[in-house]
Tab-separated table of C-alpha atoms in Angstrom:
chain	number	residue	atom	x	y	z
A	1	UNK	CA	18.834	152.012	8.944
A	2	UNK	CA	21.132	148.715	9.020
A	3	UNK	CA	18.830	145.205	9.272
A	4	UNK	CA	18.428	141.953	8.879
A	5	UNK	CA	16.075	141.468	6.195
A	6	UNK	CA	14.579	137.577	6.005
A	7	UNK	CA	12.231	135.936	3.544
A	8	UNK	CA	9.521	135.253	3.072
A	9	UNK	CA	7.557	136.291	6.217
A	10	UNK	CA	5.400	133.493	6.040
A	11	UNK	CA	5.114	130.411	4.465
A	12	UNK	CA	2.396	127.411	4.226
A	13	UNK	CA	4.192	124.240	2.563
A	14	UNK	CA	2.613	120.672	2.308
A	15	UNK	CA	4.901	117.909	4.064
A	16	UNK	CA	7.570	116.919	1.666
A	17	UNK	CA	7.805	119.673	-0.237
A	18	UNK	CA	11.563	121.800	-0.405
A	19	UNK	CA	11.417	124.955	1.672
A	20	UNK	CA	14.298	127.755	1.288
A	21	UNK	CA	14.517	130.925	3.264
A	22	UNK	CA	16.838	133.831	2.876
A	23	UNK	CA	18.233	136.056	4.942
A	24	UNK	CA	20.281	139.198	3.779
A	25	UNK	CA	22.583	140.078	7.330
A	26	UNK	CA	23.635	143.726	7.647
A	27	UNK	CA	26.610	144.851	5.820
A	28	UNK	CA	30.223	144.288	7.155
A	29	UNK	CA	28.390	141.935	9.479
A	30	UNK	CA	31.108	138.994	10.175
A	31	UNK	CA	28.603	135.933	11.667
A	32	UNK	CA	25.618	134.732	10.476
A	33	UNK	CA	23.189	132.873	12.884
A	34	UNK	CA	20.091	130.876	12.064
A	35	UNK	CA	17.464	129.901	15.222
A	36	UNK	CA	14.403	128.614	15.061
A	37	UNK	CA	11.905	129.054	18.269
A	38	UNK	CA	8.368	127.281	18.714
A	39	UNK	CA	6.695	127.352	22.294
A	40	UNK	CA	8.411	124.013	23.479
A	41	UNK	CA	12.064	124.144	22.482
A	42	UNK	CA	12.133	127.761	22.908
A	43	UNK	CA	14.994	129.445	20.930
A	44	UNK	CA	17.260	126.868	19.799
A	45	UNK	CA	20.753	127.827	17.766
A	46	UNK	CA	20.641	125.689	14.126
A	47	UNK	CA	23.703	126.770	12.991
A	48	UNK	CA	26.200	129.757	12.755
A	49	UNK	CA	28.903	130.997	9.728
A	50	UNK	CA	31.637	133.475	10.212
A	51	UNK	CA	33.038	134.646	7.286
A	52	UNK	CA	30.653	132.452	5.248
A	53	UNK	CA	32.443	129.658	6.499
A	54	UNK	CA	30.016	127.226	8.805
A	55	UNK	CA	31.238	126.740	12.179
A	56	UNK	CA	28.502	124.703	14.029
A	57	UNK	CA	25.570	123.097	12.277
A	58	UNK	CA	25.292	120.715	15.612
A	59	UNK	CA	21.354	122.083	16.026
A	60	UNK	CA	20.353	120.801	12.527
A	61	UNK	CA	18.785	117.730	11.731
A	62	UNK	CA	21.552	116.923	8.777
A	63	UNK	CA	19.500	114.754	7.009
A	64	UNK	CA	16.905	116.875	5.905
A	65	UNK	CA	18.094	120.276	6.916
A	66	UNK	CA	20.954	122.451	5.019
A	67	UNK	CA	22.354	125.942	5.648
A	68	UNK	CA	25.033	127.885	3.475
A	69	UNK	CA	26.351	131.334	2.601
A	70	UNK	CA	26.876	131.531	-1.475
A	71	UNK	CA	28.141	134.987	-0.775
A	72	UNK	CA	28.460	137.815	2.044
A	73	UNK	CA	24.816	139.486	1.211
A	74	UNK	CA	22.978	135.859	1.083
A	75	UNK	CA	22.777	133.202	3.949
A	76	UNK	CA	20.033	130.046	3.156
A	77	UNK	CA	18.519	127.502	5.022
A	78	UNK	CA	16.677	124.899	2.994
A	79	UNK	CA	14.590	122.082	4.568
A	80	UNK	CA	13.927	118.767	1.707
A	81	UNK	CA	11.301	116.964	2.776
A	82	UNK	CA	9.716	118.740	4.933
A	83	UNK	CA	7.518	117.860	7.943
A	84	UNK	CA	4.900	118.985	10.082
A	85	UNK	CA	7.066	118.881	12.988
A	86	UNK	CA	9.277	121.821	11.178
A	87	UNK	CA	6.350	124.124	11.939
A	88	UNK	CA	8.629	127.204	13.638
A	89	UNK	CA	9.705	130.603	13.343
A	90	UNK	CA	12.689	130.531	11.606
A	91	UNK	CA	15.382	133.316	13.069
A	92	UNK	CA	18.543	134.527	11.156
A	93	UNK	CA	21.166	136.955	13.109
A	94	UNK	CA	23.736	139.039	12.375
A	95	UNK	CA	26.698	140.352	14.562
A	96	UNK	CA	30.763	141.625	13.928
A	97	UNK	CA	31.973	139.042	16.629
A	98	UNK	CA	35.213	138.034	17.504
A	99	UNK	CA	36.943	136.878	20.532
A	100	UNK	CA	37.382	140.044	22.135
A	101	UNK	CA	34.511	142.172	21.291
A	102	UNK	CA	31.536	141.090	22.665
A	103	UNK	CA	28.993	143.494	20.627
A	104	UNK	CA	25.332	141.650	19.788
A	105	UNK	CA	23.797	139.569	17.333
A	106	UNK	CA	20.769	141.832	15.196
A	107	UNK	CA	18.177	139.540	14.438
A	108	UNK	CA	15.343	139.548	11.295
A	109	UNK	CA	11.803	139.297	11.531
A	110	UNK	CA	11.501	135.343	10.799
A	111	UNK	CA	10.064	133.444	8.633
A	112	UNK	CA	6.887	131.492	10.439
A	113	UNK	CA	6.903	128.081	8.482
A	114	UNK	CA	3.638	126.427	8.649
A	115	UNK	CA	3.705	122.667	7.004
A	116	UNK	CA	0.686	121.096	6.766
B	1	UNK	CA	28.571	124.216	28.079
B	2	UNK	CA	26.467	127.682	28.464
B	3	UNK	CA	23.354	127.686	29.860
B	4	UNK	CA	20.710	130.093	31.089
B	5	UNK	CA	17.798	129.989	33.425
B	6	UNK	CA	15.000	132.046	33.519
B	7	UNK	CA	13.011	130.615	36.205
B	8	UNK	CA	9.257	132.735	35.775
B	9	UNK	CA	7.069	131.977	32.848
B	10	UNK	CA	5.471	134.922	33.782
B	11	UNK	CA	6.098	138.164	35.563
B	12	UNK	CA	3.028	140.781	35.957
B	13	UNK	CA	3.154	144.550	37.533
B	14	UNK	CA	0.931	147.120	37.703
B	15	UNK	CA	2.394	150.124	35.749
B	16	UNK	CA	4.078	152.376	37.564
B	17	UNK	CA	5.705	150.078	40.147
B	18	UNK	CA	9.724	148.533	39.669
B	19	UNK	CA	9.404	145.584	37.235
B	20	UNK	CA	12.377	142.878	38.124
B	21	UNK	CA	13.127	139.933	35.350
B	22	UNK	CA	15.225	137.408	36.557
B	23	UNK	CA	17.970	135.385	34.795
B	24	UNK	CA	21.114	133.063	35.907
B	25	UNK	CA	23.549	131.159	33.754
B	26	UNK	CA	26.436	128.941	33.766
B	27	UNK	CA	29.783	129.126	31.927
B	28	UNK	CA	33.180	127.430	31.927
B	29	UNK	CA	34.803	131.249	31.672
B	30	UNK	CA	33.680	134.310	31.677
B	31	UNK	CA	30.158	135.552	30.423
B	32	UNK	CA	28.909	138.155	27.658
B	33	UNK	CA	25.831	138.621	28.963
B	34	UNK	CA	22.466	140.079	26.727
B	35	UNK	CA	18.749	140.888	27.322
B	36	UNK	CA	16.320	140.903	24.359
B	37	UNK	CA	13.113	141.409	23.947
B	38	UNK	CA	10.418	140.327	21.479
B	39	UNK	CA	7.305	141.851	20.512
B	40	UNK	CA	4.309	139.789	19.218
B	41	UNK	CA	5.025	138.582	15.516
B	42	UNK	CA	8.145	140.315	15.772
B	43	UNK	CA	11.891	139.714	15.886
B	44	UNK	CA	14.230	140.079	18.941
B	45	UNK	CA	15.692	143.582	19.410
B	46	UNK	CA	18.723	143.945	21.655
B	47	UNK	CA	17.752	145.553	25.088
B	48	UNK	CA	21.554	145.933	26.610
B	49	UNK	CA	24.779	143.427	27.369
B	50	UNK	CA	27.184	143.451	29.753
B	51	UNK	CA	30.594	142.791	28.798
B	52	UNK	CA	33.023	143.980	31.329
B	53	UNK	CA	33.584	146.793	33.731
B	54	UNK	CA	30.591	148.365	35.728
B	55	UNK	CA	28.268	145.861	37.397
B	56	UNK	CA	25.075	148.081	36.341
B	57	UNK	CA	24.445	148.046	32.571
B	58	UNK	CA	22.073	150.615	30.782
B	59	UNK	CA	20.072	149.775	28.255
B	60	UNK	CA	17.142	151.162	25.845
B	61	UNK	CA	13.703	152.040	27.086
B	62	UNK	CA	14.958	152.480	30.234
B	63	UNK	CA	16.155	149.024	31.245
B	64	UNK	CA	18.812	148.362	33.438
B	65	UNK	CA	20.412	144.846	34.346
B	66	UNK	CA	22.481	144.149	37.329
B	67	UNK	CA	25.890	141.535	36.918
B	68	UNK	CA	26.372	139.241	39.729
B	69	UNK	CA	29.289	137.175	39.762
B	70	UNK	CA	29.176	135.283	42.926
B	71	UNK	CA	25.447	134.579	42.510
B	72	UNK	CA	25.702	134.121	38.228
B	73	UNK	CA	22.725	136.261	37.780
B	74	UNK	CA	21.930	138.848	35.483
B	75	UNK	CA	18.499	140.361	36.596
B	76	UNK	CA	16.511	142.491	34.137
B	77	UNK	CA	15.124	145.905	35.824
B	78	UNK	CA	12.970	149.294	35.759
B	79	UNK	CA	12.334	151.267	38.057
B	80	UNK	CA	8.812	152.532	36.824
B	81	UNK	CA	7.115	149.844	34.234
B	82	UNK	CA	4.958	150.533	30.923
B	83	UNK	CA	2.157	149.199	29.906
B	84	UNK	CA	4.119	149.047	26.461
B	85	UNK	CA	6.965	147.089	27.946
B	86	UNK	CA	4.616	143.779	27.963
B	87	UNK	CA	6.464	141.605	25.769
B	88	UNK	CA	8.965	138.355	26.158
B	89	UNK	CA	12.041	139.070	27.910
B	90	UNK	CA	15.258	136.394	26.700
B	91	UNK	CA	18.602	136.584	28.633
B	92	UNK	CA	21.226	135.157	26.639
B	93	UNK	CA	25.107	134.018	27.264
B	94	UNK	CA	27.860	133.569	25.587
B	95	UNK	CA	31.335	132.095	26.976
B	96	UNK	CA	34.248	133.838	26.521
B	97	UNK	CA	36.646	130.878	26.796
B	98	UNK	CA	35.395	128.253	24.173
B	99	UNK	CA	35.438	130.491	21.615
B	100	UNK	CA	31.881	129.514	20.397
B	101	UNK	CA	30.299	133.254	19.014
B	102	UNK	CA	26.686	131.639	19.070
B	103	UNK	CA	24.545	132.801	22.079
B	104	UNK	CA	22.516	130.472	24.329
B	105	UNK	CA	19.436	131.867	25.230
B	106	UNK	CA	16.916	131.284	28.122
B	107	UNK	CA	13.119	129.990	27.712
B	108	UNK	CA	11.740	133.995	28.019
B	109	UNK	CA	9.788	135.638	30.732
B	110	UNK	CA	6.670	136.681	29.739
B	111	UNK	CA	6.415	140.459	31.273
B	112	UNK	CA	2.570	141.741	31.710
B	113	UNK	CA	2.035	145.235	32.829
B	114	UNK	CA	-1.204	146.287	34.067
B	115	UNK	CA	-2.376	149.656	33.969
């Protein structure tokens, strides 16, 4: 059975400290999303690969945030420092999108970041 | 720009009745249009999309969602509700004619079924 599989499920960081999570997106899988929803911003779209290559990191706070795709099987976002404000679930997506085909992104289960 | 509106926090039924979840949006083009739902502590798990073709799309559990051009809505529906289907309800868009893959979603509708 085909998933997204993101890690770790939950982390506790102090502020400042470097934070990484991983996501492994579902084989043959073309795009790559990361979101990251909290009860006031709702879902919001950090950024989004296809083919590895990054297309829109426009969400991301650049100085502090980073997001890349060593290879097909590995996607990474990485927050240095990190803040208390960063408190979120952290969402990565997968989908085979192109311009025509309008099939759906399959999400993980998150990563719920608590910074303290 | 895309851009969805959900406009209920909060939708409750008793179980058994038709359960409506509404959602409108704004493209330039034309829409991909997708309902998702999300359990507590879980991820979002596609419900259904509509794409092109028949107005009425059907989707898991039941779920059905109505495309309305002229009024840019996308209502979520059942015709007889759960008490399992409480969860948040997201629309989502995407527009066809930017080019942009990413979807926008809405704030969620919080669905509460009472038995």
């Amino acid at each position: 059975d085909a998933r997204v599989t993101q890690t770790p499920r939950h982390k506790v960081t102090e502020m400042g400290q470097e934070v990484t999570m991983r996501c492994q997106p579902i084989l043959g899988h073309n795009t790559v999303f990361w979101y990251r929803q909290t009860m006031m911003q709702g879902l919001e779209l950090l950024a989004y690969f296809r083919n590895r290559a990054p297309l829109d990191d426009s969400g991301m706070p650049k100085d502090r945030f980073s997001a890349e795709m060593p290879d097909a099987t590995l996607a990474t976002l990485k927050i240095q420092p990190s803040e208390p404000r960063d408190s979120a679930v952290y969402f990565c997506a997968s989908g085979l999108i192109n311009d025509r085909v309008g099939t759906e992104a399959f999400f993980g289960q998150g990563t719920r970041l608590t910074v303290v | 720009a895309q851009s969805v509106a959900q406009p209920e926090d909060q939708v409750n039924v008793a179980e058994g009745n038709p359960l409506t979840v509404k959602c409108t949006y704004s493209v330039s083009g034309n829409p991909y249009l997708f309902w998702y739902v999300q359990y507590p502590n879980r991820g979002l798990q596609f419900l259904l999309k509509y794409i092109t073709g028949d107005n009425l799309v059907k989707g898991s559990y039941g779920f059905e969602a109505e495309f309305n051009k002229s009024q840019t809505s996308f209502h979520l529906k059942k015709p007889s509700a759960l008490v399992s289907d409480s969860a948040l309800y997201f629309c989502a868009v995407r527009d066809t004619d930017t080019g942009r893959r990413a979807l926008t979603f809405g704030s969620g509708t919080r669905l509460q079924v009472q038995p």
